[in-house]
Coordinates of C-alpha atoms in Angstrom, one line a residue:
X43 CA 153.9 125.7 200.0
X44 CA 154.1 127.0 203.5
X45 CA 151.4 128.6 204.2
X46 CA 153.7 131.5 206.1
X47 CA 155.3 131.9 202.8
X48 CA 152.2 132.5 200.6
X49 CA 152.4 135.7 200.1
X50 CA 155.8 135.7 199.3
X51 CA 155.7 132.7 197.2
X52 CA 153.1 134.6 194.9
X53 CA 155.2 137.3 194.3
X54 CA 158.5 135.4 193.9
X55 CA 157.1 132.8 191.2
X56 CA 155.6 135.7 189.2
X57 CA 152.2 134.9 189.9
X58 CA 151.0 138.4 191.6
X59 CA 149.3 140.6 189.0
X60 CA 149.7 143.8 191.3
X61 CA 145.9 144.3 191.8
X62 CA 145.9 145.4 195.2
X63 CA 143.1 143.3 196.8
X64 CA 145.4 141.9 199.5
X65 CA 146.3 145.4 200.9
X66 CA 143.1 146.7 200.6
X67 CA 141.4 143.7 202.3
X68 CA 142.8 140.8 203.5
X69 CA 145.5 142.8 205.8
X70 CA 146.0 146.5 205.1
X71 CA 147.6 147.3 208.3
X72 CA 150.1 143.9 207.2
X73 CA 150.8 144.6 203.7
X74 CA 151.3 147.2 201.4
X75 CA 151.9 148.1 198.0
X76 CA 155.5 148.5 197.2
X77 CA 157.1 149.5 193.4
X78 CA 159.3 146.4 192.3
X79 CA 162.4 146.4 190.9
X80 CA 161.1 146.4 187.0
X81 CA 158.7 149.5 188.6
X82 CA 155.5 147.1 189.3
X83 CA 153.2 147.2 192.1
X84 CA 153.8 144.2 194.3
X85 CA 152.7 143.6 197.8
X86 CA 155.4 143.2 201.1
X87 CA 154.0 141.9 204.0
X88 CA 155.3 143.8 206.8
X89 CA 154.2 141.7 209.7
X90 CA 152.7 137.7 209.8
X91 CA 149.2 137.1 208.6
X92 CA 146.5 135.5 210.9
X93 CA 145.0 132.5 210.0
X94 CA 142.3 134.2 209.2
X95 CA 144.0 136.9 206.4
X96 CA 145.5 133.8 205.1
X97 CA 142.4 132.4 204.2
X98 CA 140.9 135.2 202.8
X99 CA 144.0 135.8 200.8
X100 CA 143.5 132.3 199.8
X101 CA 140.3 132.7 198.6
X102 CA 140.9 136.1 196.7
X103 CA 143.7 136.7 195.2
X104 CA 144.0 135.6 191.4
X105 CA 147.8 134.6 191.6
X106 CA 146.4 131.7 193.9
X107 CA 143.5 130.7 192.1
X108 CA 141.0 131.6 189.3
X109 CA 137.6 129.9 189.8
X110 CA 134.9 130.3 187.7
X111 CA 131.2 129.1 188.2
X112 CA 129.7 127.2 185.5
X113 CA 127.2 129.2 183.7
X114 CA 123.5 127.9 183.6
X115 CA 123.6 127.6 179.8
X116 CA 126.7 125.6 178.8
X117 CA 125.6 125.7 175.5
X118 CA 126.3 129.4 175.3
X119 CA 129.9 128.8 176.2
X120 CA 132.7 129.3 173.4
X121 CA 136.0 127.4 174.6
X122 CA 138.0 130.4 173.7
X123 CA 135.7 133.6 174.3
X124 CA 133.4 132.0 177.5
X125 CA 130.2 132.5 177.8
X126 CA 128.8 134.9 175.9
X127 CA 124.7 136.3 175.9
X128 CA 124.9 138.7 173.0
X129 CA 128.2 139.9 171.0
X130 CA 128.2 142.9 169.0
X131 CA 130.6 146.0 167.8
X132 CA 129.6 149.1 168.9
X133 CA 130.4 152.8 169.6
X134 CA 129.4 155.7 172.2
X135 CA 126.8 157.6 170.6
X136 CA 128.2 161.0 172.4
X137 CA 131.3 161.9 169.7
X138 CA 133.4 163.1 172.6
X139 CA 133.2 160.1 174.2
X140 CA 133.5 158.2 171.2
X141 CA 137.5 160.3 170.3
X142 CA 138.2 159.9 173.5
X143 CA 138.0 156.6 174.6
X144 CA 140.9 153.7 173.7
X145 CA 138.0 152.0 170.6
X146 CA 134.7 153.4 170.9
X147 CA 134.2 154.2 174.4
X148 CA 131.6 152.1 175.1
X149 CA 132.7 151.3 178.4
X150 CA 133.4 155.2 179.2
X151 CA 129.1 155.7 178.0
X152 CA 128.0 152.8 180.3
X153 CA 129.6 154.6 183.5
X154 CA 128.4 158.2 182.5
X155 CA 124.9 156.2 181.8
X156 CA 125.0 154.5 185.4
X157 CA 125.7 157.8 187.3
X158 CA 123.3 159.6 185.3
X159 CA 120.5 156.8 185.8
X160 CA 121.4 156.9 189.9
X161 CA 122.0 153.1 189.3
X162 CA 124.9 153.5 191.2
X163 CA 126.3 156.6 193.6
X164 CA 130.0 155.8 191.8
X165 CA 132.5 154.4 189.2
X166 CA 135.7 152.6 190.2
X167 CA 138.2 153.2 187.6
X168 CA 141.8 153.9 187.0
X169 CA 143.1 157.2 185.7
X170 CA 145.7 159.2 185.1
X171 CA 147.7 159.8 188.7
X172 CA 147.4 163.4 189.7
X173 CA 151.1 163.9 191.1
X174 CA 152.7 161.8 188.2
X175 CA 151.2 162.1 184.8
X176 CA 152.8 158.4 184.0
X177 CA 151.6 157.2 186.3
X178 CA 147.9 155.9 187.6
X179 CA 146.1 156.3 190.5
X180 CA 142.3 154.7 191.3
X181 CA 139.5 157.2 190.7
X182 CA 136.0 157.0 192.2
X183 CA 134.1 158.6 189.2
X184 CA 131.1 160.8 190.9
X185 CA 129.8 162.2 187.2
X186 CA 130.3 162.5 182.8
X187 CA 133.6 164.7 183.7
X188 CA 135.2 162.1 186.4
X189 CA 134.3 158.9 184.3
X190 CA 135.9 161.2 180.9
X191 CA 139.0 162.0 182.8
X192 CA 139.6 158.1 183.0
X193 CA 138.8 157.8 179.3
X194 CA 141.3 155.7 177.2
X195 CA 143.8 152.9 178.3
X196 CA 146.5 153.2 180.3
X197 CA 149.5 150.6 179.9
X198 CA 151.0 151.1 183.0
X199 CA 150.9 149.2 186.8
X200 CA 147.8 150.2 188.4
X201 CA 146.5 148.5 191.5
X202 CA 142.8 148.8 190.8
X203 CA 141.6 147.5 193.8
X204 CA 143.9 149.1 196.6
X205 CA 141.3 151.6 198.0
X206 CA 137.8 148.3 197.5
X207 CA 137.9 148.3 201.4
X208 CA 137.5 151.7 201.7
X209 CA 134.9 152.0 199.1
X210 CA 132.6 149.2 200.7
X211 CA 133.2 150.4 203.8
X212 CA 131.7 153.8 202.7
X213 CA 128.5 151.8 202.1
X214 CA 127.5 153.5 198.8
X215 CA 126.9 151.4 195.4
X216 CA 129.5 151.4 192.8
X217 CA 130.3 150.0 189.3
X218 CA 133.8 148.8 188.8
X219 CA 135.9 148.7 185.7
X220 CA 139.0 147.2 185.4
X221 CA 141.4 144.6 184.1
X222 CA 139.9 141.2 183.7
X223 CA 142.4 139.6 186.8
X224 CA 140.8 142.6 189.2
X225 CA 137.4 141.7 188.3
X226 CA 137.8 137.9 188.9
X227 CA 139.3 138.7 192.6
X228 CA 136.3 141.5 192.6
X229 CA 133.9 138.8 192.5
X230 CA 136.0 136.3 194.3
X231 CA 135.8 138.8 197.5
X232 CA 131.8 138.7 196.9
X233 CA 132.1 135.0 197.7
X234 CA 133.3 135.4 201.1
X235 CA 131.8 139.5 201.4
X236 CA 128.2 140.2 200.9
X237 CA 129.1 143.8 200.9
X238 CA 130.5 143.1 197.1
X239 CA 126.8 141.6 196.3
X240 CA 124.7 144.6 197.5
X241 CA 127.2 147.4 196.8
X242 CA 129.1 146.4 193.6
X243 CA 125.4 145.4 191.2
X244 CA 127.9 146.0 187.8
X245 CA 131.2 144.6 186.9
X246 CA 132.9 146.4 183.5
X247 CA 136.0 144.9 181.9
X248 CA 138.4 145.2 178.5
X249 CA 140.3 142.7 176.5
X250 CA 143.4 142.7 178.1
X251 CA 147.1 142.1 177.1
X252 CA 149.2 142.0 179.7
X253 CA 150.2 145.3 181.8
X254 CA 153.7 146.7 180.7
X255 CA 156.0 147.9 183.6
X256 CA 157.1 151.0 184.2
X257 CA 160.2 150.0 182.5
X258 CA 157.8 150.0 179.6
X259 CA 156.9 154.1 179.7
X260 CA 160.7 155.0 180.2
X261 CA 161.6 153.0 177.4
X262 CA 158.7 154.8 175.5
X263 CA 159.2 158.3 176.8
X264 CA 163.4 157.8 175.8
X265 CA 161.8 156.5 172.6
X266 CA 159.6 160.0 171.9
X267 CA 162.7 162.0 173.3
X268 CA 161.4 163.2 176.4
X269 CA 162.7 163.4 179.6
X270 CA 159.8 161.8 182.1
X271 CA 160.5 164.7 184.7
X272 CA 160.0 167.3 181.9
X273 CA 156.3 165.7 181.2
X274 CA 153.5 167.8 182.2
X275 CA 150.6 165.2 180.8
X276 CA 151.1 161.7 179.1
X277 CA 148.4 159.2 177.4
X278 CA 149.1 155.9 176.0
X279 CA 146.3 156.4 173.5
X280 CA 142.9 157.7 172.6
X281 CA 141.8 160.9 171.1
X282 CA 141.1 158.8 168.2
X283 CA 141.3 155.2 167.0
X284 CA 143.6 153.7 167.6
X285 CA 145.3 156.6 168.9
X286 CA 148.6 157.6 170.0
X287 CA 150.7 158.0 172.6
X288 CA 151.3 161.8 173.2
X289 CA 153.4 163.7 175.6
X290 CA 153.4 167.5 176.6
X291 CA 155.8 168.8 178.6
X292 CA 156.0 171.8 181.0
X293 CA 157.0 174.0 178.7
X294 CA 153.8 172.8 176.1
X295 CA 155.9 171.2 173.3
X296 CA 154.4 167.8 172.2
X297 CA 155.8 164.5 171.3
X298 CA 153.7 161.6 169.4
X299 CA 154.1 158.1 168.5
X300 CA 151.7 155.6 167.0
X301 CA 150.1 152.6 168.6
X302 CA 151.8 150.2 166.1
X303 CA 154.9 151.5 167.5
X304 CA 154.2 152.4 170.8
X305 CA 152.1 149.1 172.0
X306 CA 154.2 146.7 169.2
X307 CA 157.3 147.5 170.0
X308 CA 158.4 148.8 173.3
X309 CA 155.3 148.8 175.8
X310 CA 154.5 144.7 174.9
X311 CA 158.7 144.1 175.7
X312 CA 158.0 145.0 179.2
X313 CA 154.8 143.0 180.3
X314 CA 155.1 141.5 183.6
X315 CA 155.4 137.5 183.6
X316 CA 151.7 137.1 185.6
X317 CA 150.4 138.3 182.0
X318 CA 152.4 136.0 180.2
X319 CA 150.2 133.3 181.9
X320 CA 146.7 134.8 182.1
X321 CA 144.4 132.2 181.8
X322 CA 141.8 135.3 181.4
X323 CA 142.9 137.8 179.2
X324 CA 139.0 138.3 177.6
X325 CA 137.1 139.3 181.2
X326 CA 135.3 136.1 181.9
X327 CA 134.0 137.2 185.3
X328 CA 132.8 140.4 184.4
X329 CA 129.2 141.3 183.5
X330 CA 130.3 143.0 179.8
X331 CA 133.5 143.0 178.5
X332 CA 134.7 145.8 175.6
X333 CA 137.9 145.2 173.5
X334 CA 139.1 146.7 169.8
X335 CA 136.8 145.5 167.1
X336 CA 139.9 145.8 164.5
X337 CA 138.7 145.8 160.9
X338 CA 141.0 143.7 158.6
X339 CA 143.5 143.9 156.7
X340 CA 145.6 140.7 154.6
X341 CA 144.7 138.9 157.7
X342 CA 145.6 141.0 160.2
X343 CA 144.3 144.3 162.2
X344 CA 144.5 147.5 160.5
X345 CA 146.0 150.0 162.8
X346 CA 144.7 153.2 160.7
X347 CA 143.4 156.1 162.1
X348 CA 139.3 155.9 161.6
X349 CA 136.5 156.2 164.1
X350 CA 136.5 154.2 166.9
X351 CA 134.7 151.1 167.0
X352 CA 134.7 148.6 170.6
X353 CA 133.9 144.8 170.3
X354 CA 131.6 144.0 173.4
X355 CA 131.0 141.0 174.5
X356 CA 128.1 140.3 177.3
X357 CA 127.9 137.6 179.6
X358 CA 125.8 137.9 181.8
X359 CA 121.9 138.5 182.4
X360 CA 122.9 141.6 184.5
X361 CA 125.1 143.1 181.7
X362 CA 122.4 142.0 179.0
X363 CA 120.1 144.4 180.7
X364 CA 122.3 147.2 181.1
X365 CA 124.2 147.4 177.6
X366 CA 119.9 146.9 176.0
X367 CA 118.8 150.1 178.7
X368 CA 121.9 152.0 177.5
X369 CA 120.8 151.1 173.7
X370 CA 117.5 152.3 174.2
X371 CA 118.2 155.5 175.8
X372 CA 120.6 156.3 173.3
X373 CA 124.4 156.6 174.9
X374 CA 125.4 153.5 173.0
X375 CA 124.8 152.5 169.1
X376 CA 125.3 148.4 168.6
X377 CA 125.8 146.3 165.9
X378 CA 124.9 142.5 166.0
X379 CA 128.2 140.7 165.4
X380 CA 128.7 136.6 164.9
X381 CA 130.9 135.3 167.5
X382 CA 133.1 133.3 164.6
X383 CA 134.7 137.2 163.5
X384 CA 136.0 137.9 166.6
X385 CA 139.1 135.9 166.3
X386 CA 140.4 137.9 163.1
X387 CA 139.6 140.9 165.6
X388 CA 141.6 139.8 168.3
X389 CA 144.1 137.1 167.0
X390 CA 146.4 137.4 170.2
X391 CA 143.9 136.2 172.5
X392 CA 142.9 133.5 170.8
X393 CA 146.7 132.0 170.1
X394 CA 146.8 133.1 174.4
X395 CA 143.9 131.2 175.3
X396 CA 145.0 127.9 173.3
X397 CA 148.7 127.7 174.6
X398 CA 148.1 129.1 178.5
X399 CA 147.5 125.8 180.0
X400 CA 151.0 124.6 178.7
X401 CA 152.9 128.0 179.9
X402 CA 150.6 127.5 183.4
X403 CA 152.7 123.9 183.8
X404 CA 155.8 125.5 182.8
X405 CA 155.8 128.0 184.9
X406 CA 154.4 125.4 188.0
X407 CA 157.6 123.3 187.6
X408 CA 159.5 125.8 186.9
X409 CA 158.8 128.5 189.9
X410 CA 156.5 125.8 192.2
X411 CA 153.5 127.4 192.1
X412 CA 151.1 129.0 189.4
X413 CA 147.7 129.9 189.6
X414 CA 145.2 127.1 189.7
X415 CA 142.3 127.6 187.1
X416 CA 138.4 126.0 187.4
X417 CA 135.6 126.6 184.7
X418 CA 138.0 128.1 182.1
X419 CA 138.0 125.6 179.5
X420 CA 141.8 125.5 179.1
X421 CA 142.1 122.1 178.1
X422 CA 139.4 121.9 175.5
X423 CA 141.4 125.4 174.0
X424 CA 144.8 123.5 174.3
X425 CA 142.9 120.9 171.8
X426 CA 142.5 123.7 169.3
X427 CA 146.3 124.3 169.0
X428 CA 149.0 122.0 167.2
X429 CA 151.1 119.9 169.5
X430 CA 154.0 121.6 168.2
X431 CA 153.2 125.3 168.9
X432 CA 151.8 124.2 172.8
X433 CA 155.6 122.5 173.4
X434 CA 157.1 125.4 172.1
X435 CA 155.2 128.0 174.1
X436 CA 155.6 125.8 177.0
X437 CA 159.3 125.7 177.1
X438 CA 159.4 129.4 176.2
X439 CA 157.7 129.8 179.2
X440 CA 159.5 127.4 181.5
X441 CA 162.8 129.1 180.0
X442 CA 161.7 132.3 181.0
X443 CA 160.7 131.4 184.7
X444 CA 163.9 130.0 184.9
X445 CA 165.5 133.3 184.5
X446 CA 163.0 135.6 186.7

């Protein structure tokens, strides 16, 4: 790979995820965030990198590498979940919070807890865009009504990361919640930034799927009936569990469709390919990581309508502390959970984690480039899965970077 072409080669092979790190940081006055074709963020680079910008777009960005340090206590490292310090369900103890979050908002109470404690002057977080209610835009949460606004998932491109530079370079303290990719670049800049060290002290992620284009909402909104430039406000989900995707338009009539529907059968059509091979889909690098605790049903997850209920996984000492301070004072209610149920909860990344290494090699001889993983376990996962279903998903995969 020309090193001149790096940027480029990224995005071509279908390795960029969209975050936003390398406009933000590495060269903002050199690239910038530009809708694709399939209506994802990608970066163009509008004039040559330095040396210098190519290095730190080297060491950054998560469609080049994904590098994780080896925890202290191997032992407490599961080859499909990572490492793991405590794992529980749980639920925001404020009911509000609670309806309005994507599963129990226990990621919405530990922002609101952080601003209220002064732990941090800010949350980082992506919310609904202001100008386009389909779309997103990032949101520096200042207090409960910020962080609440942001509540509840939003299956669209977002560039989490596009305004970091800006927020570090305001010098005040920040948590940041987003998408497991954006947190491993998050703490790949700390390697090379003290800044991240001192000014980002928490690190919040979700279980993640894969991000559905903007393809993905017009198919949805044609799918509801609506016409996107008759849409006044638009959420994928929340206001219950699991919630549904609900449209008002200008003139205040509303359309609904379920998350069985909505997220199995249009939005998961449209997920870009960097998804597809997300060696990290369960938030390795972050500090505690939330997801759907599904409850059961024949073997699968029941999509009814119930109470919300978040799986939460923590991993590290840092996130240990916070989720057992946010117990104590009452903004989050935990149960103990045994690691060995979480697979029934979330099925889809365990069959991910077991076949990624396969559709990584694919998709490196297919497009000449994938991201290179350290400290992810993804052979000892690949062990777990028949040699017949890692083949297949490996030549699925190849098939379908031939044709991007």
């Amino acid at each position: 790979m020309k090193k001149r072409l790096v940027v480029e080669k990224v995005v071509s092979s279908g390795s960029c995820s969209g975050c936003g790190l390398c406009a933000s940081v590495v060269a903002p006055s050199k690239i910038r965030m530009v809708p694709s074709a399939s209506l994802q963020w990608r970066p163009a680079v509008v004039q040559p990198l330095s040396a210098d910008e190519l290095q730190r777009f080297y060491a950054t960005c998560p469609g080049v590498s994904l590098v994780h340090d080896v925890p202290t206590q191997p032992e407490q490292v599961d080859p499909i979940w990572g490492s793991v310090l405590g794992c529980y369900t749980g639920y925001a103890a404020d009911p509000v919070v609670r309806r309005q979050g994507s599963s129990g908002g226990v990621i919405t109470a530990l922002a609101q807890f952080l601003l209220r404690t002064g732990q941090v002057d800010g949350v980082s977080q992506n919310a609904a865009s202001s100008s386009n209610p389909t779309g997103n835009e990032v949101q520096f949460s200042r207090g409960r009504n910020d962080v609440l606004r942001a509540a509840g998932s939003r299956y669209g491109p977002a560039s989490a990361l596009s305004r970091v530079e800006e927020m570090l370079s305001g010098g005040q303290t920040f948590a940041f919640v987003g998408k497991p990719c954006e947190v491993a670049a998050l703490r790949a800049l700390g390697r090379i930034d003290a800044r991240v060290g001192r000014q980002v002290p928490f690190l919040l992620s979700f279980m993640c799927a894969g991000t559905p284009s903007g393809l993905g909402t017009q198919a949805l909104l044609a799918a509801m009936g609506v016409v996107p430039e008759q849409v006044a406000s638009f959420r994928y989900r929340g206001d219950g569990w699991p919630g549904k995707a609900r449209a008002v338009t200008h003139a205040g009539e509303a359309f609904e469709m379920d998350y069985n529907k909505s997220w199995g059968t249009i939005l998961n059509r449209h997920l870009q390919f960097r998804c597809k091979i997300c060696p990290d889909g369960t938030g390795e690098f972050a500090d505690v990581v939330c997801a759907d605790a599904w409850y059961g049903k024949d073997g699968y997850p029941d999509f009814t309508e119930r109470d919300g209920r978040s799986l939460i996984l923590v991993r590290t000492p840092r996130g240990a502390q916070l989720l057992a301070d946010a117990v104590a004072a009452g903004d989050v209610c935990t149960e103990v959970l045994d690691l060995g149920e979480v697979a029934a909860m979330q099925p889809y990344q365990v069959e991910r984690k077991r076949m990624v290494l396969g559709r990584l090699l694919a998709a490196r001889a297919a497009q000449g480039h994938a991201p290179v993983t350290r400290g992810l376990r993804l052979v000892a996962a690949a062990r777990q899965a028949s040699i017949g279903e890692f083949l297949r998903s490996a030549a699925g995969t190849f098939r379908r970077a031939k044709g991007e």
